[in-house]
mmCIF file of C-alpha atoms and ligand atoms in Angstrom:
data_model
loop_
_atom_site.group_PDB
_atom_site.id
_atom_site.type_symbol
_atom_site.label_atom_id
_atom_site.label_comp_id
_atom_site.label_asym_id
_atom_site.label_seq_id
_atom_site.Cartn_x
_atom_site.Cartn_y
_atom_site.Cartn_z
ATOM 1 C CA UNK E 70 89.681 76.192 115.542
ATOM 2 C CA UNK E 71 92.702 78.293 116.960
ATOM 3 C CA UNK E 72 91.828 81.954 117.409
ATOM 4 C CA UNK E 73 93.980 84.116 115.180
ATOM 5 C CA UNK E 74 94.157 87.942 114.996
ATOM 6 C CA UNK E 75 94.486 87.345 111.023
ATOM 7 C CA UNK E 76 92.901 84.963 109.574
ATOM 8 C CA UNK E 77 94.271 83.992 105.807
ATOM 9 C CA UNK E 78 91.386 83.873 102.950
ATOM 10 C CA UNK E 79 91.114 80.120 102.133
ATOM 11 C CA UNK E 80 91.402 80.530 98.291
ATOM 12 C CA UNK E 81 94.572 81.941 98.913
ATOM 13 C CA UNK E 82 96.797 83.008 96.762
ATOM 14 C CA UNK E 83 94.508 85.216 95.376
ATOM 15 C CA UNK E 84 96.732 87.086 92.987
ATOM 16 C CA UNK E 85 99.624 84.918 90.431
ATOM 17 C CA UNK E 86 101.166 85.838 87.811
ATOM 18 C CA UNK E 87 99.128 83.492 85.642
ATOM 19 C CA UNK E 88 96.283 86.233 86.010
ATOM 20 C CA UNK E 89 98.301 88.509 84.031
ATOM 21 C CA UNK E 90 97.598 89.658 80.364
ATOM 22 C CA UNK E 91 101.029 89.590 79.825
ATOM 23 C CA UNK E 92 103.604 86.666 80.499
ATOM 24 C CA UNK E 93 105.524 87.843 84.012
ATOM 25 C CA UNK E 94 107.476 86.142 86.824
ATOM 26 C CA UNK E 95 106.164 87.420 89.982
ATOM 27 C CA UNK E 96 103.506 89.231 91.267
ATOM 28 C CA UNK E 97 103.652 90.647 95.199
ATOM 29 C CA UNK E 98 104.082 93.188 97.288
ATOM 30 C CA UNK E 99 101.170 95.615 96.496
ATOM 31 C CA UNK E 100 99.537 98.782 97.562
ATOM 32 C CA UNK E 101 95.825 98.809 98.110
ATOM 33 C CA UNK E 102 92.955 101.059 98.759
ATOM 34 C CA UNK E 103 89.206 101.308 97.763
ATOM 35 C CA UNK E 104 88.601 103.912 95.508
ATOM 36 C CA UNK E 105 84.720 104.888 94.301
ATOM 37 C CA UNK E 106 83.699 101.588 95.469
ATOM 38 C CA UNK E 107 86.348 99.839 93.902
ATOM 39 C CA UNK E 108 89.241 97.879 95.966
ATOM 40 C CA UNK E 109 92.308 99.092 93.662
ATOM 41 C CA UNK E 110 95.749 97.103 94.288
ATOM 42 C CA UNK E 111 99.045 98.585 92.846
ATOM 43 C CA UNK E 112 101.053 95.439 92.202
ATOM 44 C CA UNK E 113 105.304 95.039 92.183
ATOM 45 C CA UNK E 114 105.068 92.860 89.078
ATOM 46 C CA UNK E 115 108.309 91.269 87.835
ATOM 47 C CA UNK E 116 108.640 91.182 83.757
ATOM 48 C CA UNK E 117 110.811 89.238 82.033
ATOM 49 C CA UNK E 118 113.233 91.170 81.702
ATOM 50 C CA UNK E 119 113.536 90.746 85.604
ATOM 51 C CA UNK E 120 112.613 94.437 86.255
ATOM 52 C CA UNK E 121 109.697 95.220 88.999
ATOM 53 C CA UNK E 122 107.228 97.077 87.340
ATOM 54 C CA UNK E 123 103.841 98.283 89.064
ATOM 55 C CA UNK E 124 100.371 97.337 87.606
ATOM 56 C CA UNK E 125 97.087 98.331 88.290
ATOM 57 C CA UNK E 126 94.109 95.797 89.485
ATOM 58 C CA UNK E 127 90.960 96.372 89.827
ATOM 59 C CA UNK E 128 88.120 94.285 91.987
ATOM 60 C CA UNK E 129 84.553 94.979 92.866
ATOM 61 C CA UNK E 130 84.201 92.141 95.185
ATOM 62 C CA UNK E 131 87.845 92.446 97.014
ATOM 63 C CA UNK E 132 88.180 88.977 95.836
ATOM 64 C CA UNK E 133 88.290 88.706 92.474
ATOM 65 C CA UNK E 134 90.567 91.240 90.550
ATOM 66 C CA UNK E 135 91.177 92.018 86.840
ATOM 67 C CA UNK E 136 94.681 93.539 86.197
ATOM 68 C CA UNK E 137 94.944 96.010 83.730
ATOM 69 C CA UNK E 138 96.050 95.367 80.307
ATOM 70 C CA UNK E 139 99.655 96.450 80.940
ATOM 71 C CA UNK E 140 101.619 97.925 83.571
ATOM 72 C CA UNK E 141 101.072 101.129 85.081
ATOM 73 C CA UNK E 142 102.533 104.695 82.857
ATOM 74 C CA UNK E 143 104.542 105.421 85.577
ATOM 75 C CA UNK E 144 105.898 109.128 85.305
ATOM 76 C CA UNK E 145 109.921 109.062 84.585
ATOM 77 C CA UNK E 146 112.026 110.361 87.746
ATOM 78 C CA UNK E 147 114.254 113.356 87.699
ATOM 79 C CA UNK E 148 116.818 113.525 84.588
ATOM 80 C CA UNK E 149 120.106 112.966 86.405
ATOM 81 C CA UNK E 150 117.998 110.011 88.462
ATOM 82 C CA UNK E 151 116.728 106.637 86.280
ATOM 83 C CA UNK E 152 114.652 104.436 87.932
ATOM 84 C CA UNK E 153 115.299 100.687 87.516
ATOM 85 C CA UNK E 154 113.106 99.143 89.410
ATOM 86 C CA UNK E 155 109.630 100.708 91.417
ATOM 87 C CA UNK E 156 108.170 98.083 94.021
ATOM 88 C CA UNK E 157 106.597 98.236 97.657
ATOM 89 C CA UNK E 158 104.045 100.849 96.970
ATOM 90 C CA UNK E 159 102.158 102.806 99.783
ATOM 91 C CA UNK E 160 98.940 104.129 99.306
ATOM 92 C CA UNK E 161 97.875 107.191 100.972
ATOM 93 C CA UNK E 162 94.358 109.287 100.301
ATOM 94 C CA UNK E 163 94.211 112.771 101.058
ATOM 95 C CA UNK E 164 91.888 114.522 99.919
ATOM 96 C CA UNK E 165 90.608 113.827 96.501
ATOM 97 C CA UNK E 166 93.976 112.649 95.763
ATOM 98 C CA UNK E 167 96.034 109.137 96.712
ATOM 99 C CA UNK E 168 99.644 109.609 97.477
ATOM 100 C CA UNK E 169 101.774 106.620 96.448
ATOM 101 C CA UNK E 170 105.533 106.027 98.176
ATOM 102 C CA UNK E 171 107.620 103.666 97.044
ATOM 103 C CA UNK E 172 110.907 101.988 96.741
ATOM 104 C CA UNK E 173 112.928 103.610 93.707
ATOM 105 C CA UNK E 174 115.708 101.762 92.949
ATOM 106 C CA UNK E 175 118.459 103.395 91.017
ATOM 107 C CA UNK E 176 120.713 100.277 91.310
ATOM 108 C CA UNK E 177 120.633 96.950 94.119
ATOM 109 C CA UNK E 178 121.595 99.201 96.905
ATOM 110 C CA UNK E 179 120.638 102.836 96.054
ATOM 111 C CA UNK E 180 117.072 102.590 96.827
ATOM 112 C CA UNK E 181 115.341 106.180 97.650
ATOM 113 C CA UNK E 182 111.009 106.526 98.327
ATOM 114 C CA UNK E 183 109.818 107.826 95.071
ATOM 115 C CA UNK E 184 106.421 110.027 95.520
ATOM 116 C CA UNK E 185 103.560 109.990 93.115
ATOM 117 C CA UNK E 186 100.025 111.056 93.107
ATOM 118 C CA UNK E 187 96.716 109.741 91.049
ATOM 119 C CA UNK E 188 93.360 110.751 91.236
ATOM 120 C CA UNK E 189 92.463 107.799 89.441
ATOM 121 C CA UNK E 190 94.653 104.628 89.292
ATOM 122 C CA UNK E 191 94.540 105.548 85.420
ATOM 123 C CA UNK E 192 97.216 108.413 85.029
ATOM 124 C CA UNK E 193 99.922 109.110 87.653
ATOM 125 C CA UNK E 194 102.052 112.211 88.478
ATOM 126 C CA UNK E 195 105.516 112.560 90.633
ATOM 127 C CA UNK E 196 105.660 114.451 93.091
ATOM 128 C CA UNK E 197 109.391 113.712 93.644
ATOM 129 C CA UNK E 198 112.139 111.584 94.305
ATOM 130 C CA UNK E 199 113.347 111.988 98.148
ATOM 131 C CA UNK E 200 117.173 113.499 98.238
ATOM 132 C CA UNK E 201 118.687 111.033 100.328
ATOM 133 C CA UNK E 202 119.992 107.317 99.262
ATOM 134 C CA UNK E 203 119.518 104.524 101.438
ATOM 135 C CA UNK E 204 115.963 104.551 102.418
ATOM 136 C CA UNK E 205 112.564 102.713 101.616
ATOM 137 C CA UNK E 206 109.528 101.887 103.069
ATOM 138 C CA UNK E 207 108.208 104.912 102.942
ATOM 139 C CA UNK E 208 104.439 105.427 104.186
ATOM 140 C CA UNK E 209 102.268 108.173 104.416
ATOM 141 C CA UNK E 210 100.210 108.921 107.147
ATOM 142 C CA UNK E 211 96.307 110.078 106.079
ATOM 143 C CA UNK E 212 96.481 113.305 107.875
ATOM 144 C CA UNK E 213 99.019 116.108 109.116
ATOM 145 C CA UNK E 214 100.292 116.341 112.482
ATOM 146 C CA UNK E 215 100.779 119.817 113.461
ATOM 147 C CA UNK E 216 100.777 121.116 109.597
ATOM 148 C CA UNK E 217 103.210 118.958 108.334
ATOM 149 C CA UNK E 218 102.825 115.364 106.260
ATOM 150 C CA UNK E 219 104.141 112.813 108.156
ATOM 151 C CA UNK E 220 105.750 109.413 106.920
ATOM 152 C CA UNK E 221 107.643 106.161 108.201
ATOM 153 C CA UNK E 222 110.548 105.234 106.635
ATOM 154 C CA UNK E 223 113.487 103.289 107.249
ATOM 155 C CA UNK E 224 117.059 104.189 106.397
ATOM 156 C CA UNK E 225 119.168 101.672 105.754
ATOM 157 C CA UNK E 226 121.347 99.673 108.644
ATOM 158 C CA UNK E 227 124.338 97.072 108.591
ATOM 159 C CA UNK E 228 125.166 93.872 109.809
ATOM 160 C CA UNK E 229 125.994 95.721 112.964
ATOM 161 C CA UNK E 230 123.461 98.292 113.005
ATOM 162 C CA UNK E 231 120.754 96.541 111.474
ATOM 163 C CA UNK E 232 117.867 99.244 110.261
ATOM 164 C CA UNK E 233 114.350 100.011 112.116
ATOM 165 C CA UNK E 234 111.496 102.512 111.649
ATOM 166 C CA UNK E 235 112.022 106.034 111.702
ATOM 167 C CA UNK E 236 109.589 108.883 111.540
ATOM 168 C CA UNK E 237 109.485 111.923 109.427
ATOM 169 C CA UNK E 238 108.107 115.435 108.649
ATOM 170 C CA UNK E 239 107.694 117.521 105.399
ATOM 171 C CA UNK E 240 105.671 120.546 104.505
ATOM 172 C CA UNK E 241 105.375 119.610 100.873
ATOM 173 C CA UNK E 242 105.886 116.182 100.480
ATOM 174 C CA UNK E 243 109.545 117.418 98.586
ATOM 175 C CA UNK E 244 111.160 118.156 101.651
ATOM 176 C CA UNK E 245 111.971 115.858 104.359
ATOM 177 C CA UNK E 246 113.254 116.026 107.830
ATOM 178 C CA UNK E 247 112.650 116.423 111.361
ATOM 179 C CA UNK E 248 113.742 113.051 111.400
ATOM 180 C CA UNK E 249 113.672 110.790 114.647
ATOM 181 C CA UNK E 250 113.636 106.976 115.433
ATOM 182 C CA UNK E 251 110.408 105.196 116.407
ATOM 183 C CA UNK E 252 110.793 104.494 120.038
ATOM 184 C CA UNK E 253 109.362 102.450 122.601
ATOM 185 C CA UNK E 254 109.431 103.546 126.679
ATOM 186 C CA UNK E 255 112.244 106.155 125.494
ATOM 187 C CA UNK E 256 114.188 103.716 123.197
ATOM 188 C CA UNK E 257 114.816 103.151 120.039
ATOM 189 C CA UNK E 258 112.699 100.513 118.833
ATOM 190 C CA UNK E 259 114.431 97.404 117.310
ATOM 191 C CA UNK E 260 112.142 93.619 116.826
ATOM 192 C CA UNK E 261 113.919 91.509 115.038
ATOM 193 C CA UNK E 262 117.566 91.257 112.804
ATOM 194 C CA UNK E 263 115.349 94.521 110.851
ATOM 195 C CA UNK E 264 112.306 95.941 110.637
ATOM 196 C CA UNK E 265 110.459 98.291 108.710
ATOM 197 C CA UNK E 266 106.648 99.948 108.529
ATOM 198 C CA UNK E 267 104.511 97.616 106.435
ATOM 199 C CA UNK E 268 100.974 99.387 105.807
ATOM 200 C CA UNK E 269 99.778 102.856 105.877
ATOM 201 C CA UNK E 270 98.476 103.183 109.567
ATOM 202 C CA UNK E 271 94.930 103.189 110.555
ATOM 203 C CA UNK E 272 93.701 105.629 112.627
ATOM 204 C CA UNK E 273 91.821 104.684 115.778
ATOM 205 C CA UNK E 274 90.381 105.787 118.762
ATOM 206 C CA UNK E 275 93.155 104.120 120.732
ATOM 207 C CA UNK E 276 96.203 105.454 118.724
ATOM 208 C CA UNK E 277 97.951 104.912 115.008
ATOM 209 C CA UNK E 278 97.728 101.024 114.459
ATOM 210 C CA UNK E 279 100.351 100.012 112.069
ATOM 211 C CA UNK E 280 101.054 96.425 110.732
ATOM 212 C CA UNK E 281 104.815 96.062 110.655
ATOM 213 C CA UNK E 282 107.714 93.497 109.257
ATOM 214 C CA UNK E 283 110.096 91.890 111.597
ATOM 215 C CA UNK E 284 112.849 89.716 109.603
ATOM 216 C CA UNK E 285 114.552 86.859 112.062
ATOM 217 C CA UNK E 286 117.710 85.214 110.815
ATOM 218 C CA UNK E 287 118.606 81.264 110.332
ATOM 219 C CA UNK E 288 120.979 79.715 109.373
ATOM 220 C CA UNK E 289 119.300 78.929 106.057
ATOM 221 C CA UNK E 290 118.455 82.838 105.284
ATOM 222 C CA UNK E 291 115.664 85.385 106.567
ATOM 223 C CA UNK E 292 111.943 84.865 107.806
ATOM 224 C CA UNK E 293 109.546 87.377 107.269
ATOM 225 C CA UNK E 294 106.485 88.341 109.168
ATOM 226 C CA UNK E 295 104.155 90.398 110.579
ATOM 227 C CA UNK E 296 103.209 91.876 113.861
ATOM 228 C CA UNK E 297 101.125 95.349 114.810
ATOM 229 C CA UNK E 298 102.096 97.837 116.954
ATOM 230 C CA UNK E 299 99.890 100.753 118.271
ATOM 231 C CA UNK E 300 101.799 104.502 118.264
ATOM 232 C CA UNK E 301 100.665 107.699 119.827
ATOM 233 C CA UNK E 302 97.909 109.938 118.251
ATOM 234 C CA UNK E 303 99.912 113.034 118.519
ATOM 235 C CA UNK E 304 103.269 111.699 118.069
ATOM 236 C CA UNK E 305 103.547 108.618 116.260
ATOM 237 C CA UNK E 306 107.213 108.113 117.108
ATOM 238 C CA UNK E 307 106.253 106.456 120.344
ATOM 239 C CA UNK E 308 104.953 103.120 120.678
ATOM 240 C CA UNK E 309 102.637 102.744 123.123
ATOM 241 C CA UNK E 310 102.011 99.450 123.141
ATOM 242 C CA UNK E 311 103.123 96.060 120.273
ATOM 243 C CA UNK E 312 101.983 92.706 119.879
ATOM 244 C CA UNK E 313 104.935 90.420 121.319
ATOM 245 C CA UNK E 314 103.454 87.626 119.011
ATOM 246 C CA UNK E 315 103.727 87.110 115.184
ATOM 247 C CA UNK E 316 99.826 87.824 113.681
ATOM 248 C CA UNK E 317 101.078 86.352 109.951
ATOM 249 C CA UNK E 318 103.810 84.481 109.005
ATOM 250 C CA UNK E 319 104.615 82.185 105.897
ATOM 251 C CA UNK E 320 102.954 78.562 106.782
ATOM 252 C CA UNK E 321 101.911 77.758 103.152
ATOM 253 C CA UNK E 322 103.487 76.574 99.759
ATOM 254 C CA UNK E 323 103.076 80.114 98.150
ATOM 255 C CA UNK E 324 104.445 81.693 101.363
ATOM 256 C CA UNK E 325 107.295 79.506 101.620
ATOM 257 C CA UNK E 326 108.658 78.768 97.897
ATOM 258 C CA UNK E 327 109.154 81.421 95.405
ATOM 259 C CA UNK E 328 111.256 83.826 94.247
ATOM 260 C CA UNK E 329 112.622 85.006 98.326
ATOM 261 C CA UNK E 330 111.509 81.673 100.531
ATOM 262 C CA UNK E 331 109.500 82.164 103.880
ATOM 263 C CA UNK E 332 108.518 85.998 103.243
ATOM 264 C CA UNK E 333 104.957 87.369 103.890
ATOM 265 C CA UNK E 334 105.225 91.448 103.514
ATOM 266 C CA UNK E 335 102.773 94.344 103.170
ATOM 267 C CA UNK E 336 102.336 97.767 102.041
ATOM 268 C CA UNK E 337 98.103 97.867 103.098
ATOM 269 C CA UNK E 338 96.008 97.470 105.379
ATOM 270 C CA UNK E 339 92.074 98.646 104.054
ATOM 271 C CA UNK E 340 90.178 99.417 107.071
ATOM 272 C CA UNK E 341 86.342 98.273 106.491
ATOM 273 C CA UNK E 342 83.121 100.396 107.575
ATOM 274 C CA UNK E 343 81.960 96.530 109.880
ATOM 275 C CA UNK E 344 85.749 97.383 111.707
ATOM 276 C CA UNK E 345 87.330 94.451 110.095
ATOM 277 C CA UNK E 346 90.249 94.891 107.811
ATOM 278 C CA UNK E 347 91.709 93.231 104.836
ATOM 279 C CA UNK E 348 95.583 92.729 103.999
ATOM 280 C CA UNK E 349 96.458 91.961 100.501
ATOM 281 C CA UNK E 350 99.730 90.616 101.529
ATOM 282 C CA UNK E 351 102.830 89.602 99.377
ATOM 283 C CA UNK E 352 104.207 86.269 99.671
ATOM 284 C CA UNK E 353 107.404 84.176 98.926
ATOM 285 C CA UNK E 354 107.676 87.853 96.536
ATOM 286 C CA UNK E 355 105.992 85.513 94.161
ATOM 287 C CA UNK E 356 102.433 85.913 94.983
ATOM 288 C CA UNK E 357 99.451 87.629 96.674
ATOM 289 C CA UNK E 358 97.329 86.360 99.683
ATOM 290 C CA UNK E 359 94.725 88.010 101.336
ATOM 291 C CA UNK E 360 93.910 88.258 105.227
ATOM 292 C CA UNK E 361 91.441 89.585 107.126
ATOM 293 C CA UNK E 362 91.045 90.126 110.945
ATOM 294 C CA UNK E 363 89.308 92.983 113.294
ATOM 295 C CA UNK E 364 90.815 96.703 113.670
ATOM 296 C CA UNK E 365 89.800 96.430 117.601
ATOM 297 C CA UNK E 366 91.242 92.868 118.463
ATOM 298 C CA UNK E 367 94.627 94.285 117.239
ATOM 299 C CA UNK E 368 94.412 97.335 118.674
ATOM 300 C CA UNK E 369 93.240 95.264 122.215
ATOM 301 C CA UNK E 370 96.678 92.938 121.442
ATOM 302 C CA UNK E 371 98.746 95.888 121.366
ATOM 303 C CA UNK E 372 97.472 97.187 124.512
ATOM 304 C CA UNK E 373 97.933 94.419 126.399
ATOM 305 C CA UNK E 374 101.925 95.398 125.158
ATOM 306 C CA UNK E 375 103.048 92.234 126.430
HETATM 307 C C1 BMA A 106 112.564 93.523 101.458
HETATM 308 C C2 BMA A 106 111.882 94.252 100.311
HETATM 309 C C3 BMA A 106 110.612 93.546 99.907
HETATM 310 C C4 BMA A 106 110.789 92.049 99.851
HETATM 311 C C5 BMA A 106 111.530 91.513 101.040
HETATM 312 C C6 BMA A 106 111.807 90.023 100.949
HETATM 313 O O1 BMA A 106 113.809 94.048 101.729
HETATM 314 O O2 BMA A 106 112.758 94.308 99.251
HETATM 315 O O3 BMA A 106 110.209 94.009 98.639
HETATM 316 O O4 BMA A 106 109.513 91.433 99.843
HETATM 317 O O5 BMA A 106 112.755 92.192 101.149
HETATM 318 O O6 BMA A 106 112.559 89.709 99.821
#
């Protein structure tokens, strides 16, 4: 057997959109966290009427989930801003409260990080809609660096300039700025045609461990996959160390046909108590797979930075 950091659950997919109450296209991309013992995963869900909804589902086991009966009451944005389309949710808990970022799509290519908070998974409450255009995944870190929340996002690039992970600071999760690009031995950080921040990061004893999307060009369109990186404790702008190898990539039927070919992408990584974690990981933006590897294997990959 080849030694793999992640290792892909064998009854994979484990979500489709044939689990769903409702008829749907696609279900992918999700959020996930345990919450009072329950592993909770905040779907993208595609309707028919081609709009990404999210939806709640709900698993004891963190294997076998029941979806809600319908989509989550999502609370409208600001009057002069509609929402379309919500996908690529972020969980975040802090406190007694989870913090949700996501993509908020006011057209194709005005995409802002919406902010919303539950206590439950049941009822949901905005928080806001960030001010500037051109930006998505968005994800909260689990505690405050000197006083302030902290989140990745990632402005958009061009063909030219093609976009990467940026950091940035708020005292109230309304305001945002302080704004500076992840960087690696003084650098801006670039792996990749783009990147972004996939999961909310895990903190360890090492440093912040994020799992991260890289998206290589061919000449038949983009590939994309994962890889971790490990950031500093006190200033998660610098990379310390990142795995030079891919730790998921699409291999499979689900990954590889579907809605967007050859695309594994995250939003979560749950960090267990036995220091192994689980990815609930979207693929082919059609379905979900789940993978599992240890928290101190990656974190040993990273250091080894090379
Ligand atoms: C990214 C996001 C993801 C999607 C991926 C591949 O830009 O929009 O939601 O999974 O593209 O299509």
């Amino acid at each position: 057997m080849k030694r793999r950091l992640l290792n892909k659950y064998e009854k994979n997919p484990i979500i489709t959109s044939e689990m769903m109450p409702e008829e749907v296209l696609y279900t992918f991309n999700p959020g996930a966290i345990k919450h009072n013992g329950e592993y909770i995963i905040l779907s993208d869900v595609t309707m028919l009427d081609d709009i990404h909804r999210l939806w709640v589902l709900r698993s004891r086991d963190g294997y076998n989930f029941i979806p809600d009966p319908g989509p989550a009451r999502w609370p409208e944005a600001d009057p002069e801003h509609s929402e379309t389309c919500t996908y690529d949710p972020r969980i975040t808990k802090m406190g007694d409260e989870y913090i949700i970022l996501y993509a908020s799509d006011l057209s194709q290519n005005d995409v802002r990080i919406g902010i919303v908070k539950t206590k439950d998974f049941n009822t949901f409450e905005r928080i806001s809609v960030a001010s500037e255009l051109g930006n998505r995944n968005g994800a909260l870190f689990p505690e405050k660096i000197d006083d302030l929340y902290l989140r990745f996002d990632r402005p958009f690039g061009n063909e030219l300039n093609p976009c990467f992970m940026w950091v940035s600071y708020s005292p109230d999760l309304v305001f945002w700025g302080k704004s500076k690009p992840v960087t690696y031995k003084g650098k801006p950080f670039h792996d990749g045609h783009k990147m972004g921040a996939g999961a909310v990061p895990i903190k360890t004893d090492k440093g912040w461990l994020e799992i991260y999307h890289t998206v290589s060009t061919t000449c038949n369109g983009f590939i994309y996959r994962l890889k971790a990186m490990l950031l500093e404790p006190q200033d998660p702008s610098k990379i310390i160390g990142y795995t030079r190898n891919f730790i998921l990539w699409p291999e499979h039927d689900y990954e590889m046909k579907g809605r967007v070919m050859n695309v594994v992408f995250t939003c979560n990584a749950i960090a267990e108590e036995d220091g192994t974690m689980k990815i609930y990981y979207g693929a082919a933006d059609t379905n979900i797979g789940l993978a599992t590897g240890r928290i101190d294997e990656l974190v040993e990959a990273c250091l080894k930075d090379e």
